[in-house]
Amino acid sequence: MQVRMQCHLNAGGVIIFHLAASITLCACPSLANAQSDSPSDSAVQKIRWAQIIDAVDRHPLLTRQRLQQDLNRANREDVRAIPNPSVAVSLARAKSSETDSTALEWGAELSIPLDWMATRSASTRVADAEAAISDSERTLLRQDVVAELRQLFWRTAYQQEKSQTLAELQAQTARLTRLIAKRVASGDARPTELTRMQIEEEKVSLALEESRMRMTALQSALGLWVGVNTRVGCEAALAFSETEAPQVGRNRIDAHPEMEKVRLEMKAQDTRIQLEKRRRFPEMAVSVFTENELDKRAFGGGVALVVPLWNHNDGPIHRAMAKRAMDEAELDVQRLRLEQQRLLVNASCKTRFHVARSFAVRVLPRVTDVSDKVERAYVLGEATLLDVLDARRAVLDARTQLMDARLEARLDCGDVQNLAGEEKP
């Protein structure tokens, strides 16, 4: 009985093994429908990246940040509110020293504060600036959440493809083991070849079990973050459809939310400086009163002033000005940091992208060709089973390195997309 195993690249650049013998063998499933053979896969909910983006706003971190925005809006309403007037009422029983007559005396005073008119406008602008800062913080937080979910998404997709690859290899190894057992029974092969093949099959089974456990953990974690109670599988392939690696342009740096946040903080400090200068104005209140005494009734009004004599609020003004200078320096620091990050992530993404592409185009086809030749030599009796197993391991190593390279490229290029503020997978 002759045994022959062939390998070829499918459209996705993945090696597919086929075994041919005197009996008919079933074809291996395509990696495009990569599924684990585990029975529990029926409980896995398939999800696309767009569905994850739709669920990002339900993330607990963003929910907490939204509540912080509500708090800032409430603070803005509080700042805009006009202070309430105050009313003072007094009652007394008085007795005349001349007539010994008694009567009820009372007085009432209405005081309306006016000092808020000097600070209300600046205080409102400060509150508006703080609300805008909170919005920019939410944008930054959303980018961080998307980056975290993007990494989890691609790691899950990677583990799915790895599990599918090992499942296919296990099925092929099991069929080859059965065929070699028949050859041993017919005297066409040595018993040691069967033992080696059984050991190889056990190694593949252990690797598959480990991969499935990791895949289950990642799918459960992804389901937790998107808010479902089931495991979540990814409908995605690690292979890139683009021919060039994505890059971040220099113009994206000035538009980065971190830069916008610092600019808003500078604007807020400008309004705080104005506010602290407005606090130098005298505190003022207008009051009207009426008094009903035993022998007279009086009406009147007045103006209360609290005039700053030696405390001109210099401390808070200088503190706000120093903070403004710090924010201006922080803008340069952030610009330098983001530019350095841009150069690093562009270089890393481009490198990983071309490494993965080289593995798919040059390395893997050559390893597969060598393996195919060794298998043909084994059929002709010119190579041993050990040579075949070494060739198979070389192909498996190349496929694993290709998947690893694609995962690293996806993660590094994901850093590029995060820096650019894109929400693509």
Tab-separated table of C-alpha atoms in Angstrom, residues 45-253:
chain	number	residue	atom	x	y	z
A	45	GLN	CA	-21.316	33.336	19.469
A	46	LYS	CA	-19.610	34.635	16.330
A	47	ILE	CA	-18.923	38.342	16.292
A	48	ARG	CA	-17.351	40.832	13.885
A	49	TRP	CA	-15.145	43.767	14.774
A	50	ALA	CA	-17.918	46.223	13.908
A	51	GLN	CA	-20.117	44.629	16.578
A	52	ILE	CA	-17.375	45.103	19.148
A	53	ILE	CA	-17.108	48.797	18.229
A	54	ASP	CA	-20.875	49.116	18.667
A	55	ALA	CA	-20.518	47.683	22.187
A	56	VAL	CA	-17.571	49.887	23.217
A	57	ASP	CA	-19.776	52.610	24.710
A	58	ARG	CA	-21.203	50.031	27.127
A	59	HIS	CA	-17.741	49.392	28.543
A	60	PRO	CA	-17.709	50.061	32.329
A	61	LEU	CA	-14.798	52.506	32.029
A	62	LEU	CA	-16.670	54.620	29.492
A	63	THR	CA	-19.827	54.417	31.573
A	64	ARG	CA	-17.926	55.821	34.537
A	65	GLN	CA	-16.464	58.573	32.368
A	66	ARG	CA	-19.925	59.474	31.087
A	67	LEU	CA	-21.078	59.910	34.685
A	68	GLN	CA	-18.084	62.191	35.238
A	69	GLN	CA	-19.270	64.278	32.287
A	70	ASP	CA	-22.721	64.483	33.865
A	71	LEU	CA	-21.057	65.733	37.063
A	72	ASN	CA	-19.209	68.436	35.136
A	73	ARG	CA	-22.421	69.551	33.465
A	74	ALA	CA	-24.108	69.764	36.871
A	75	ASN	CA	-21.180	71.847	38.139
A	76	ARG	CA	-21.613	74.181	35.171
A	77	GLU	CA	-25.282	74.664	36.055
A	78	ASP	CA	-24.305	75.388	39.656
A	79	VAL	CA	-21.781	78.018	38.576
A	80	ARG	CA	-24.320	79.746	36.340
A	81	ALA	CA	-26.914	79.971	39.090
A	82	ILE	CA	-27.551	83.429	40.566
A	83	PRO	CA	-27.074	83.497	44.368
A	84	ASN	CA	-30.280	83.678	46.359
A	85	PRO	CA	-31.070	86.840	48.373
A	86	SER	CA	-31.119	86.633	52.153
A	87	VAL	CA	-33.920	87.801	54.464
A	88	ALA	CA	-33.516	88.655	58.151
A	89	VAL	CA	-36.546	89.127	60.436
A	90	SER	CA	-36.427	90.226	64.083
A	91	LEU	CA	-39.245	90.289	66.702
A	92	ALA	CA	-39.219	91.868	70.169
A	93	ARG	CA	-41.650	92.997	72.938
A	94	ALA	CA	-40.783	96.586	73.913
A	95	LYS	CA	-41.960	98.717	76.899
A	96	SER	CA	-41.982	102.524	76.887
A	97	SER	CA	-40.116	104.120	79.774
A	98	GLU	CA	-42.449	107.095	79.683
A	99	THR	CA	-45.917	105.570	79.444
A	100	ASP	CA	-45.230	102.018	80.611
A	101	SER	CA	-47.093	100.832	77.531
A	102	THR	CA	-45.854	97.722	75.678
A	103	ALA	CA	-45.906	96.838	72.004
A	104	LEU	CA	-44.492	94.334	69.553
A	105	GLU	CA	-41.511	95.634	67.640
A	106	TRP	CA	-40.301	93.950	64.463
A	107	GLY	CA	-37.880	94.482	61.688
A	108	ALA	CA	-37.210	92.912	58.265
A	109	GLU	CA	-34.212	93.215	55.946
A	110	LEU	CA	-33.738	91.940	52.394
A	111	SER	CA	-30.123	91.659	51.178
A	112	ILE	CA	-29.257	90.975	47.530
A	113	PRO	CA	-25.601	90.038	46.763
A	114	LEU	CA	-24.110	91.642	43.657
A	115	ASP	CA	-20.473	90.548	43.692
A	116	TRP	CA	-21.374	87.496	41.537
A	117	MET	CA	-21.848	89.863	38.598
A	118	ALA	CA	-18.066	90.367	38.454
A	119	THR	CA	-17.148	86.657	38.546
A	120	ARG	CA	-20.105	84.798	37.010
A	121	SER	CA	-18.960	85.140	33.402
A	122	ALA	CA	-15.400	83.959	34.121
A	123	SER	CA	-16.634	81.145	36.400
A	124	THR	CA	-18.961	79.940	33.657
A	125	ARG	CA	-16.123	79.861	31.129
A	126	VAL	CA	-13.984	77.878	33.582
A	127	ALA	CA	-16.800	75.355	34.027
A	128	ASP	CA	-17.246	75.124	30.243
A	129	ALA	CA	-13.515	74.513	29.807
A	130	GLU	CA	-13.552	71.768	32.463
A	131	ALA	CA	-16.484	70.111	30.697
A	132	ALA	CA	-14.566	70.227	27.400
A	133	ILE	CA	-11.539	68.655	29.124
A	134	SER	CA	-13.785	65.865	30.379
A	135	ASP	CA	-14.976	65.263	26.814
A	136	SER	CA	-11.392	65.013	25.561
A	137	GLU	CA	-10.568	62.591	28.385
A	138	ARG	CA	-13.451	60.417	27.256
A	139	THR	CA	-12.057	60.417	23.714
A	140	LEU	CA	-8.667	59.305	25.048
A	141	LEU	CA	-10.261	56.655	27.227
A	142	ARG	CA	-12.270	55.348	24.296
A	143	GLN	CA	-9.070	55.004	22.278
A	144	ASP	CA	-7.487	53.004	25.109
A	145	VAL	CA	-10.533	50.726	25.370
A	146	VAL	CA	-10.605	50.153	21.604
A	147	ALA	CA	-6.873	49.366	21.664
A	148	GLU	CA	-7.365	46.841	24.467
A	149	LEU	CA	-10.286	45.159	22.718
A	150	ARG	CA	-8.414	45.155	19.396
A	151	GLN	CA	-5.557	43.221	20.973
A	152	LEU	CA	-7.961	40.772	22.608
A	153	PHE	CA	-9.822	40.368	19.306
A	154	TRP	CA	-6.697	39.484	17.310
A	155	ARG	CA	-5.290	37.196	19.991
A	156	THR	CA	-8.591	35.329	19.943
A	157	ALA	CA	-8.537	35.089	16.153
A	158	TYR	CA	-4.944	33.852	16.311
A	159	GLN	CA	-5.782	31.128	18.810
A	160	GLN	CA	-8.762	30.057	16.692
A	161	GLU	CA	-6.585	29.669	13.608
A	162	LYS	CA	-3.916	27.843	15.593
A	163	SER	CA	-6.488	25.437	17.041
A	164	GLN	CA	-7.911	24.786	13.581
A	165	THR	CA	-4.439	24.157	12.158
A	166	LEU	CA	-3.613	21.689	14.921
A	167	ALA	CA	-7.012	19.997	14.549
A	168	GLU	CA	-6.335	19.431	10.849
A	169	LEU	CA	-2.817	18.181	11.608
A	170	GLN	CA	-4.154	15.811	14.263
A	171	ALA	CA	-6.667	14.321	11.843
A	172	GLN	CA	-3.983	13.874	9.183
A	173	THR	CA	-1.550	12.367	11.688
A	174	ALA	CA	-4.195	9.930	12.919
A	175	ARG	CA	-4.943	8.794	9.363
A	176	LEU	CA	-1.241	8.398	8.633
A	177	THR	CA	-0.852	6.359	11.829
A	178	ARG	CA	-3.622	3.990	10.721
A	179	LEU	CA	-2.071	3.573	7.278
A	180	ILE	CA	1.360	2.858	8.742
A	181	ALA	CA	-0.228	0.319	11.102
A	182	LYS	CA	-1.611	-1.484	8.073
A	183	ARG	CA	1.818	-1.406	6.433
A	184	VAL	CA	3.362	-2.864	9.584
A	185	ALA	CA	0.726	-5.601	9.615
A	186	SER	CA	1.522	-6.437	5.979
A	187	GLY	CA	5.273	-6.388	6.604
A	188	ASP	CA	5.916	-3.279	4.467
A	189	ALA	CA	7.096	-1.148	7.419
A	190	ARG	CA	8.998	-1.612	10.658
A	191	PRO	CA	7.138	-1.568	14.013
A	192	THR	CA	9.382	1.284	15.212
A	193	GLU	CA	7.886	3.509	12.516
A	194	LEU	CA	4.450	2.950	13.990
A	195	THR	CA	5.727	3.775	17.481
A	196	ARG	CA	7.281	7.011	16.268
A	197	MET	CA	4.072	7.962	14.504
A	198	GLN	CA	2.021	7.265	17.614
A	199	ILE	CA	4.364	9.478	19.661
A	200	GLU	CA	3.978	12.221	17.039
A	201	GLU	CA	0.200	11.883	17.192
A	202	GLU	CA	0.270	12.222	20.978
A	203	LYS	CA	2.384	15.393	20.751
A	204	VAL	CA	-0.058	16.938	18.304
A	205	SER	CA	-3.011	16.000	20.540
A	206	LEU	CA	-1.410	17.672	23.561
A	207	ALA	CA	-0.635	20.812	21.551
A	208	LEU	CA	-4.230	20.890	20.299
A	209	GLU	CA	-5.631	20.523	23.809
A	210	GLU	CA	-3.471	23.384	25.089
A	211	SER	CA	-4.442	25.597	22.155
A	212	ARG	CA	-8.149	24.944	22.692
A	213	MET	CA	-7.888	25.796	26.379
A	214	ARG	CA	-6.225	29.101	25.538
A	215	MET	CA	-8.841	29.768	22.855
A	216	THR	CA	-11.687	29.097	25.306
A	217	ALA	CA	-10.175	31.515	27.849
A	218	LEU	CA	-9.753	34.269	25.248
A	219	GLN	CA	-13.265	33.793	23.842
A	220	SER	CA	-14.714	33.974	27.354
A	221	ALA	CA	-12.723	37.134	28.102
A	222	LEU	CA	-13.912	38.734	24.862
A	223	GLY	CA	-17.500	37.857	25.720
A	224	LEU	CA	-17.062	39.444	29.147
A	225	TRP	CA	-15.818	42.735	27.701
A	226	VAL	CA	-18.577	43.009	25.104
A	227	GLY	CA	-21.219	42.211	27.718
A	228	VAL	CA	-22.488	38.756	26.745
A	229	ASN	CA	-22.637	35.628	28.860
A	230	THR	CA	-21.303	33.252	26.215
A	231	ARG	CA	-17.979	32.668	24.556
A	232	VAL	CA	-17.358	34.980	21.619
A	233	GLY	CA	-15.592	33.815	18.471
A	234	CYS	CA	-14.023	36.199	15.964
A	235	GLU	CA	-15.050	36.273	12.331
A	236	ALA	CA	-11.697	37.467	11.057
A	237	ALA	CA	-8.520	36.214	9.395
A	238	LEU	CA	-5.038	37.181	10.526
A	239	ALA	CA	-3.841	37.596	6.943
A	240	PHE	CA	-3.749	41.192	5.683
A	241	SER	CA	-5.759	42.140	2.632
A	242	GLU	CA	-3.655	45.301	2.198
A	243	THR	CA	-0.427	45.258	0.225
A	244	GLU	CA	1.211	48.029	2.265
A	245	ALA	CA	1.499	48.514	6.008
A	246	PRO	CA	-0.639	51.307	7.519
A	247	GLN	CA	1.298	54.370	8.688
A	248	VAL	CA	0.578	57.439	10.821
A	249	GLY	CA	1.242	60.793	9.187
A	250	ARG	CA	2.868	63.715	10.983
A	251	ASN	CA	-0.318	65.750	10.623
A	252	ARG	CA	-2.141	63.312	12.929
A	253	ILE	CA	0.054	64.330	15.870
